[in-house]
Short mmCIF file of C-alpha atoms in Angstrom, two decimals:
data_model
loop_
_atom_site.label_atom_id
_atom_site.label_comp_id
_atom_site.label_asym_id
_atom_site.label_seq_id
_atom_site.Cartn_x
_atom_site.Cartn_y
_atom_site.Cartn_z
CA MET A 138 -58.63 -11.92 -99.98
CA ARG A 139 -60.42 -10.81 -103.36
CA ALA A 140 -59.40 -11.96 -106.53
CA GLY A 141 -58.06 -10.33 -109.50
CA SER A 142 -59.55 -6.47 -109.79
CA GLN A 143 -61.29 -6.35 -106.67
CA ALA A 144 -58.22 -6.43 -104.51
CA SER A 145 -57.83 -3.09 -102.96
CA ALA A 146 -54.68 -1.04 -102.19
CA GLY A 147 -55.44 -1.88 -98.54
CA GLU A 148 -55.58 -5.46 -99.12
CA LEU A 149 -52.09 -5.37 -100.98
CA LEU A 150 -50.80 -3.55 -97.57
CA GLN A 151 -52.05 -6.28 -95.38
CA LEU A 152 -50.50 -8.89 -97.42
CA VAL A 153 -47.34 -7.19 -97.07
CA ARG A 154 -47.70 -6.23 -93.28
CA SER A 155 -48.38 -10.08 -92.86
CA GLY A 156 -45.43 -11.05 -94.47
CA ARG A 157 -47.69 -13.41 -96.61
CA ALA A 158 -46.41 -11.43 -100.10
CA THR A 159 -43.52 -8.83 -99.74
CA THR A 160 -42.32 -8.13 -103.30
CA ARG A 161 -44.38 -7.02 -106.29
CA GLY A 162 -44.57 -10.65 -108.01
CA ALA A 163 -45.57 -12.24 -104.98
CA LEU A 164 -48.72 -9.72 -104.66
CA GLN A 165 -49.36 -10.67 -108.46
CA GLN A 166 -49.70 -14.00 -107.30
CA ALA A 167 -51.36 -13.50 -104.42
CA THR A 168 -54.17 -11.54 -106.09
CA GLY A 169 -54.19 -12.13 -109.52
CA LEU A 170 -53.93 -8.56 -110.41
CA SER A 171 -51.55 -7.59 -113.43
CA ARG A 172 -48.27 -5.88 -112.95
CA ALA A 173 -50.04 -2.94 -113.99
CA THR A 174 -52.55 -2.81 -111.68
CA VAL A 175 -50.08 -3.59 -108.62
CA GLY A 176 -47.89 -0.78 -109.53
CA GLN A 177 -51.19 1.32 -109.40
CA ARG A 178 -51.93 0.36 -106.02
CA LEU A 179 -48.65 0.53 -104.58
CA ASP A 180 -48.16 3.77 -105.62
CA ARG A 181 -50.73 4.86 -103.73
CA LEU A 182 -49.69 3.28 -100.42
CA PHE A 183 -45.71 4.85 -101.52
CA ARG A 184 -47.18 8.08 -101.64
CA ALA A 185 -49.20 7.85 -98.61
CA GLY A 186 -46.05 7.33 -96.74
CA TRP A 187 -47.05 3.94 -95.73
CA LEU A 188 -44.63 1.67 -98.00
CA ARG A 189 -40.90 1.38 -98.45
CA GLU A 190 -38.62 -0.42 -100.51
CA GLY A 191 -36.41 -2.61 -98.67
CA ALA A 192 -33.35 -4.67 -99.38
CA GLY A 193 -33.17 -6.97 -102.40
CA GLY A 194 -34.79 -10.69 -102.02
CA PRO A 195 -32.91 -13.64 -103.36
CA VAL A 196 -32.68 -14.36 -106.73
CA GLY A 197 -35.69 -16.45 -108.08
CA SER A 198 -34.19 -18.24 -111.12
CA PRO A 199 -31.19 -20.32 -111.36
CA LEU A 200 -29.90 -18.53 -114.37
CA GLY A 201 -29.30 -15.63 -111.75
CA GLY A 202 -30.53 -12.14 -112.67
CA ARG A 203 -31.61 -9.15 -110.69
CA PRO A 204 -33.00 -9.67 -106.95
CA SER A 205 -36.81 -8.92 -106.51
CA ILE A 206 -37.04 -5.64 -104.19
CA THR A 207 -38.96 -6.31 -101.44
CA LEU A 208 -41.53 -4.00 -99.75
CA GLU A 209 -41.90 -3.15 -96.14
CA PHE A 210 -44.56 -1.35 -94.08
CA ASP A 211 -42.99 1.63 -92.87
CA ASP A 212 -43.87 1.97 -89.57
CA THR A 213 -41.73 5.42 -88.63
CA HIS A 214 -44.07 7.51 -90.79
CA ALA A 215 -46.16 7.91 -87.80
CA VAL A 216 -46.80 7.40 -84.04
CA VAL A 217 -49.35 6.00 -81.87
CA LEU A 218 -50.45 7.45 -78.19
CA ALA A 219 -51.09 4.88 -75.61
CA ALA A 220 -52.22 5.33 -71.91
CA ASP A 221 -52.97 2.64 -69.31
CA LEU A 222 -54.81 3.65 -66.20
CA ASP A 223 -54.88 1.91 -63.11
CA THR A 224 -56.87 3.11 -59.75
CA ARG A 225 -54.28 5.38 -58.57
CA HIS A 226 -51.24 5.88 -61.46
CA ALA A 227 -51.02 6.01 -65.39
CA ARG A 228 -48.72 5.24 -67.53
CA VAL A 229 -48.49 7.06 -70.94
CA ALA A 230 -46.35 6.35 -74.23
CA VAL A 231 -45.37 7.36 -77.53
CA LEU A 232 -44.71 4.45 -79.45
CA THR A 233 -43.95 3.61 -83.40
CA LEU A 234 -46.41 1.88 -85.44
CA GLY A 235 -43.92 -1.18 -84.94
CA GLY A 236 -44.52 -1.23 -80.94
CA GLU A 237 -40.82 0.30 -80.21
CA ILE A 238 -41.57 2.85 -77.08
CA LEU A 239 -40.07 6.42 -78.01
CA ALA A 240 -41.03 8.18 -74.54
CA GLU A 241 -43.06 7.06 -71.58
CA HIS A 242 -44.07 8.51 -68.38
CA THR A 243 -45.52 6.69 -65.23
CA GLY A 244 -47.48 9.12 -62.38
CA VAL A 245 -49.87 9.32 -59.96
CA LEU A 246 -53.48 9.80 -61.35
CA VAL A 247 -56.31 8.93 -59.35
CA LEU A 248 -59.69 7.32 -60.92
CA GLY A 249 -61.67 8.36 -58.25
CA ASP A 250 -61.00 11.92 -59.52
CA GLY A 251 -63.48 11.57 -62.19
CA PRO A 252 -63.08 11.10 -66.06
CA ASP A 253 -63.31 14.50 -67.00
CA VAL A 254 -59.90 15.55 -65.03
CA VAL A 255 -57.96 12.24 -65.41
CA LEU A 256 -58.54 12.32 -69.38
CA GLY A 257 -57.71 16.09 -69.41
CA GLU A 258 -55.00 15.27 -67.74
CA LEU A 259 -53.91 12.60 -69.85
CA GLY A 260 -53.82 15.09 -72.73
CA ARG A 261 -51.59 17.14 -71.10
CA ARG A 262 -48.77 14.32 -70.40
CA PHE A 263 -49.60 13.31 -74.27
CA ALA A 264 -48.29 16.94 -75.16
CA GLU A 265 -45.32 16.62 -72.76
CA LEU A 266 -44.47 13.05 -74.15
CA LEU A 267 -44.50 14.07 -77.85
CA ASP A 268 -42.46 16.97 -77.41
CA ARG A 269 -39.60 14.70 -75.18
CA ALA A 270 -39.92 12.14 -78.02
CA GLY A 271 -39.18 14.89 -80.98
CA ARG A 272 -42.53 14.28 -82.48
CA HIS A 273 -45.41 16.90 -83.45
CA ALA A 274 -49.03 16.40 -83.22
CA GLY A 275 -49.28 16.06 -86.87
CA THR A 276 -47.83 12.53 -86.56
CA VAL A 277 -50.20 10.87 -84.16
CA CYS A 278 -52.40 8.61 -86.12
CA GLY A 279 -54.48 7.52 -83.20
CA ILE A 280 -54.61 6.89 -79.12
CA GLY A 281 -55.43 3.81 -77.38
CA LEU A 282 -56.42 3.61 -73.74
CA ALA A 283 -56.64 1.07 -71.36
CA VAL A 284 -59.05 0.93 -68.48
CA PRO A 285 -59.61 -1.38 -65.58
CA GLY A 286 -63.22 -2.03 -66.47
CA PRO A 287 -65.70 -3.47 -68.78
CA VAL A 288 -65.58 -1.85 -72.12
CA ASP A 289 -68.45 -1.95 -74.87
CA SER A 290 -65.90 -2.02 -77.96
CA GLU A 291 -68.47 -0.87 -80.58
CA THR A 292 -69.20 2.56 -78.29
CA GLY A 293 -65.90 2.88 -76.45
CA LEU A 294 -67.93 3.18 -73.10
CA VAL A 295 -67.06 1.57 -70.25
CA VAL A 296 -70.01 -0.40 -68.76
CA GLN A 297 -70.84 -0.46 -65.14
CA PRO A 298 -67.36 -0.68 -63.85
CA PRO A 299 -66.85 -1.85 -60.30
CA ILE A 300 -63.78 -0.03 -59.18
CA MET A 301 -64.45 3.11 -61.32
CA PRO A 302 -67.34 5.22 -60.10
CA GLY A 303 -68.23 8.08 -62.19
CA TRP A 304 -67.19 6.64 -65.36
CA ASP A 305 -70.10 4.52 -66.64
CA GLY A 306 -71.24 5.74 -69.79
CA TYR A 307 -69.15 8.84 -70.14
CA ASP A 308 -67.85 9.85 -73.51
CA LEU A 309 -64.18 8.63 -73.02
CA ARG A 310 -63.38 8.82 -76.74
CA GLY A 311 -64.60 12.53 -77.41
CA ARG A 312 -63.01 13.88 -74.14
CA LEU A 313 -59.75 12.33 -74.60
CA GLY A 314 -59.57 13.57 -78.19
CA ARG A 315 -60.24 17.07 -77.27
CA ALA A 316 -58.10 16.93 -74.48
CA PHE A 317 -54.99 15.90 -76.34
CA ALA A 318 -56.19 18.62 -79.02
CA GLU A 319 -56.24 21.45 -76.27
CA HIS A 320 -52.78 20.60 -74.92
CA ALA A 321 -50.89 19.83 -78.22
CA GLY A 322 -52.33 22.37 -80.22
CA ALA A 323 -53.31 19.96 -82.95
CA ASP A 324 -56.15 21.72 -85.31
CA GLY A 325 -57.38 18.30 -86.16
CA GLY A 326 -56.51 16.58 -82.73
CA ALA A 327 -60.21 16.29 -81.77
CA ARG A 328 -60.46 14.18 -84.90
CA VAL A 329 -57.54 11.43 -84.05
CA PRO A 330 -59.28 8.09 -83.75
CA VAL A 331 -59.28 6.95 -80.13
CA LEU A 332 -59.59 3.24 -79.05
CA VAL A 333 -60.62 2.37 -75.75
CA GLU A 334 -60.36 -1.55 -74.31
CA ASN A 335 -60.19 -3.56 -70.75
CA ASP A 336 -56.57 -3.30 -69.50
CA ALA A 337 -56.39 -6.85 -69.12
CA ASN A 338 -57.65 -7.45 -72.63
CA LEU A 339 -54.64 -5.26 -74.28
CA MET A 340 -52.18 -6.99 -71.83
CA ALA A 341 -53.06 -10.33 -73.32
CA TYR A 342 -52.98 -8.82 -76.76
CA GLY A 343 -49.48 -7.33 -76.37
CA GLU A 344 -48.21 -10.28 -74.61
CA GLN A 345 -49.55 -12.69 -77.51
CA ARG A 346 -48.21 -10.76 -79.96
CA ALA A 347 -44.70 -9.90 -78.51
CA GLY A 348 -43.65 -13.75 -77.25
CA TYR A 349 -46.31 -16.04 -78.45
CA PRO A 350 -47.57 -15.19 -81.90
CA ASP A 351 -48.28 -18.92 -82.73
CA CYS A 352 -50.21 -19.73 -79.43
CA SER A 353 -54.14 -19.77 -80.95
CA ALA A 354 -55.51 -19.80 -77.52
CA PHE A 355 -53.66 -17.51 -75.33
CA ALA A 356 -55.27 -16.19 -71.59
CA LEU A 357 -53.76 -13.59 -69.48
CA VAL A 358 -55.16 -13.02 -65.64
CA LYS A 359 -54.39 -9.57 -64.10
CA VAL A 360 -54.06 -9.72 -60.29
CA SER A 361 -53.81 -6.20 -58.76
CA THR A 362 -56.32 -3.72 -57.18
CA GLY A 363 -58.88 -6.36 -58.95
CA ILE A 364 -58.92 -9.21 -60.84
CA GLY A 365 -59.50 -9.61 -64.46
CA ALA A 366 -58.59 -11.74 -67.53
CA GLY A 367 -58.02 -11.27 -71.16
CA VAL A 368 -58.42 -13.81 -74.19
CA VAL A 369 -56.65 -13.96 -77.37
CA VAL A 370 -58.42 -16.39 -79.72
CA GLY A 371 -57.02 -16.85 -83.30
CA GLY A 372 -54.84 -13.68 -82.76
CA ALA A 373 -57.74 -11.50 -81.97
CA ILE A 374 -59.24 -10.22 -78.64
CA TYR A 375 -62.32 -12.33 -77.25
CA ARG A 376 -64.82 -9.81 -75.52
CA GLY A 377 -68.05 -11.52 -75.53
CA VAL A 378 -71.05 -9.83 -76.58
CA ASP A 379 -70.45 -6.63 -75.27
CA GLY A 380 -67.22 -6.67 -73.60
CA GLY A 381 -67.91 -8.58 -70.42
CA ALA A 382 -65.46 -11.81 -71.24
CA GLY A 383 -62.89 -11.96 -68.59
CA ASP A 384 -64.66 -10.43 -65.83
CA ILE A 385 -63.23 -13.51 -63.28
CA GLY A 386 -62.81 -11.45 -60.52
CA HIS A 387 -66.77 -11.26 -59.81
CA ILE A 388 -67.05 -14.94 -59.80
CA ARG A 389 -68.43 -16.01 -56.70
CA VAL A 390 -66.35 -18.12 -54.22
CA PRO A 391 -67.38 -20.30 -51.35
CA GLN A 392 -64.49 -19.29 -49.44
CA GLY A 393 -65.49 -15.50 -49.66
CA ALA A 394 -69.09 -15.66 -48.62
CA ASP A 395 -68.50 -12.80 -45.90
CA ALA A 396 -65.87 -10.87 -48.10
CA LEU A 397 -68.02 -7.73 -49.54
CA CYS A 398 -66.50 -6.53 -53.08
CA ARG A 399 -66.23 -3.35 -54.41
CA CYS A 400 -69.27 -4.42 -56.86
CA GLY A 401 -71.63 -4.48 -54.00
CA SER A 402 -71.92 -8.19 -53.83
CA TYR A 403 -70.42 -10.53 -51.36
CA GLY A 404 -68.04 -13.80 -52.47
CA CYS A 405 -66.31 -12.60 -55.40
CA LEU A 406 -63.02 -13.75 -56.10
CA ALA A 407 -61.67 -10.15 -56.22
CA ALA A 408 -62.76 -9.43 -52.78
CA LEU A 409 -60.93 -12.38 -51.29
CA ALA A 410 -57.64 -12.48 -53.42
CA SER A 411 -57.05 -9.38 -55.35
CA GLY A 412 -54.38 -7.00 -54.62
CA GLY A 413 -56.52 -5.08 -52.87
CA ALA A 414 -58.30 -7.85 -50.87
CA VAL A 415 -54.49 -8.75 -49.88
CA ALA A 416 -53.65 -5.09 -48.81
CA ARG A 417 -56.65 -4.60 -46.50
CA ARG A 418 -55.84 -7.86 -44.92
CA LEU A 419 -52.19 -6.65 -43.90
CA THR A 420 -53.33 -3.42 -42.99
CA GLU A 421 -55.65 -5.33 -40.50
CA ALA A 422 -52.70 -7.44 -39.57
CA GLY A 423 -50.68 -4.38 -38.40
CA VAL A 424 -48.79 -3.75 -41.89
CA PRO A 425 -50.01 -0.62 -43.74
CA ALA A 426 -50.82 -1.45 -47.12
CA ALA A 427 -53.34 0.63 -49.55
CA SER A 428 -53.53 -0.89 -52.91
CA GLY A 429 -51.90 -3.86 -54.63
CA SER A 430 -48.72 -1.86 -55.74
CA ASP A 431 -48.00 -1.63 -52.03
CA VAL A 432 -48.18 -5.36 -51.48
CA ARG A 433 -45.69 -6.13 -54.60
CA GLU A 434 -43.27 -3.80 -52.74
CA LEU A 435 -43.63 -6.17 -49.52
CA LEU A 436 -42.96 -8.92 -51.46
CA ALA A 437 -40.38 -7.63 -53.24
CA ALA A 438 -38.57 -7.21 -49.77
CA GLY A 439 -39.85 -10.46 -48.63
CA HIS A 440 -42.03 -9.67 -46.02
CA PRO A 441 -43.16 -13.03 -44.47
CA GLU A 442 -47.09 -12.01 -44.04
CA ALA A 443 -47.46 -10.47 -47.40
CA VAL A 444 -45.81 -13.64 -48.85
CA THR A 445 -48.13 -16.16 -46.79
CA LEU A 446 -51.22 -14.04 -48.00
CA ALA A 447 -49.74 -13.88 -51.53
CA ARG A 448 -49.71 -17.58 -51.88
CA GLU A 449 -52.84 -18.11 -50.24
CA ALA A 450 -54.76 -15.81 -52.84
CA GLY A 451 -53.17 -17.85 -55.52
CA ARG A 452 -54.66 -20.71 -54.42
CA HIS A 453 -58.30 -19.11 -54.45
CA VAL A 454 -57.57 -17.61 -58.08
CA GLY A 455 -56.08 -21.26 -59.13
CA ASP A 456 -58.96 -23.04 -57.65
CA VAL A 457 -61.37 -20.53 -60.42
CA LEU A 458 -58.75 -20.79 -63.14
CA ALA A 459 -58.86 -24.58 -63.47
CA THR A 460 -62.66 -23.98 -64.84
CA VAL A 461 -61.22 -21.65 -67.23
CA VAL A 462 -58.32 -23.81 -68.33
CA THR A 463 -60.89 -26.63 -69.20
CA LEU A 464 -63.47 -24.44 -70.47
CA LEU A 465 -60.79 -22.61 -73.08
CA ASN A 466 -57.86 -24.92 -73.38
CA PRO A 467 -55.29 -22.37 -73.79
CA GLY A 468 -51.71 -23.36 -74.94
CA VAL A 469 -50.68 -20.33 -72.48
CA LEU A 470 -51.81 -19.13 -69.14
CA MET A 471 -50.05 -15.84 -68.18
CA ILE A 472 -50.27 -14.04 -64.60
CA ALA A 473 -49.76 -10.81 -64.68
CA GLY A 474 -50.22 -7.59 -62.07
CA ASP A 475 -49.19 -6.82 -58.82
CA LEU A 476 -49.08 -9.97 -57.22
CA ALA A 477 -47.53 -11.79 -59.76
CA GLY A 478 -44.73 -13.10 -58.62
CA THR A 479 -43.33 -16.72 -57.17
CA HIS A 480 -45.57 -16.94 -53.98
CA PHE A 481 -48.54 -16.53 -55.79
CA LEU A 482 -47.88 -18.37 -58.76
CA THR A 483 -46.96 -21.28 -56.47
CA GLY A 484 -50.41 -20.98 -54.99
CA VAL A 485 -51.81 -21.19 -58.61
CA ARG A 486 -49.98 -23.84 -59.46
CA GLU A 487 -51.01 -25.65 -56.64
CA LEU A 488 -54.48 -25.53 -57.42
CA LEU A 489 -54.81 -25.32 -61.13
CA TYR A 490 -53.24 -28.49 -61.54
CA GLN A 491 -55.06 -30.16 -58.60
CA ARG A 492 -58.50 -29.49 -59.86
CA ALA A 493 -58.16 -29.08 -63.70
CA LEU A 494 -58.65 -32.23 -65.85
CA PRO A 495 -55.08 -33.63 -66.86
CA ARG A 496 -55.91 -33.24 -70.61
CA SER A 497 -56.44 -29.67 -69.94
CA THR A 498 -53.23 -28.73 -68.63
CA ALA A 499 -50.95 -31.34 -70.58
CA ARG A 500 -49.89 -28.83 -73.03
CA LEU A 501 -50.71 -26.01 -70.73
CA GLN A 502 -47.69 -23.28 -70.16
CA VAL A 503 -47.99 -21.17 -66.82
CA VAL A 504 -45.84 -18.48 -67.25
CA THR A 505 -45.39 -14.97 -65.61
CA SER A 506 -45.50 -11.54 -67.91
CA ARG A 507 -42.78 -10.88 -70.04
CA LEU A 508 -43.63 -7.21 -71.04
CA GLY A 509 -44.16 -6.21 -67.39
CA ASP A 510 -45.89 -2.98 -66.75
CA ARG A 511 -45.28 -2.12 -70.53
CA ALA A 512 -47.70 -4.84 -71.96
CA ALA A 513 -51.22 -2.65 -71.94
CA LEU A 514 -49.08 0.18 -73.54
CA VAL A 515 -47.92 -2.45 -76.34
CA GLY A 516 -51.31 -4.18 -76.53
CA ALA A 517 -52.89 -0.61 -77.26
CA GLY A 518 -50.61 0.66 -79.71
CA ALA A 519 -50.58 -2.57 -81.74
CA LEU A 520 -54.48 -2.37 -81.59
CA VAL A 521 -54.33 0.90 -82.88
CA VAL A 522 -52.25 0.27 -85.70
CA GLU A 523 -54.40 -3.29 -86.87
CA HIS A 524 -57.47 -0.91 -86.69
CA LEU A 525 -55.91 1.95 -88.88
CA TYR A 526 -54.16 -0.38 -91.26
CA ALA A 527 -57.05 -2.90 -91.71
CA PRO A 528 -57.98 -3.06 -95.54
CA GLU A 529 -61.32 -1.43 -95.19
CA ARG A 530 -60.13 1.48 -92.81
CA ALA A 531 -56.97 1.72 -95.11
CA GLU A 532 -58.97 2.46 -98.16
CA GLU A 533 -60.93 4.81 -96.42
CA ARG A 534 -57.94 6.72 -95.13
CA LEU A 535 -56.16 6.77 -98.32
CA ALA A 536 -59.52 8.45 -99.95
CA VAL A 537 -59.17 11.18 -97.10
CA LEU A 538 -55.99 11.69 -98.16
CA GLY A 539 -56.73 12.18 -101.92
CA LEU A 540 -55.11 8.82 -102.82
#
């Protein structure tokens, strides 16, 4: 936080949103700004509709007096659109800025049909959901998109995604923005900010913020058609240098030396222990299964072959996670995705605690998802809000609004 007259309206907003300063007096103390300057900068935020006055706080003086009026971020002034793409279906939602889902839809949408078709259909579904939520296109402040592949966060481009043929280097931001504008009838729709992020990263971000906000090192492993991990350190997604962090599905494991992965290599963890790999083995055993979601249904029904293979897959993943846990030393390790049930988790625990150093697991919680299928949607919404209302970006947006 910059001191004195340098503290901006965006920085005051950040103080209010974080709960570090929620009255005018507290903002003066935190920034060193005068009462008049705080008032001027808050006025910009009020006129933008970003802040509102809440209930009066406790009286600060033992002599009594009027309680201080608290300030709150107004999370009703706009909405966020979010989409979570899997290999054969998509979840889309309209969310408030506080993460409440106002309307959502899950349906078939095949990544193999290519980005132009898929993103065009997402634009149509967004428009339908806005109508259902009773909101118009002008209230949308941003769009978040979760994809099952590595993403360069600077460009928003998917980089050599193993299970997304035809998507490498495609302009996802531009196409989705145009598709939304076309279907929602939004004049400025093509200029709505679009953020693209790996799905496991967004699941981790959503789950950490919703259930473990005090956990400084949080790891999530998604086991569905493929396998990926998301890591949140110090409240921020850890992406690596170019978005490749967490791609544990392509770590080579000796037990899978003969297993051909969709990336073209042999011996990847995903080729041995993903939902797709389990589905393939079930099919070979005479139990038809096309994807991780089919395996999930078989596990829910207690199918014995599916149970056995899920536990075995969990052991393979647990073996790799022993190294991950030793390296990262997370406080929470969350297992999510189609296979994230009792049997898979049992297999993970067996190998993880056997192979990892006792010090690495002494304070480790191994848990399953709290948000379930909504995790990436919630994470996408939160990422958009944090981007748009960060101090520097907030200042830019206020200037565009003429405030």
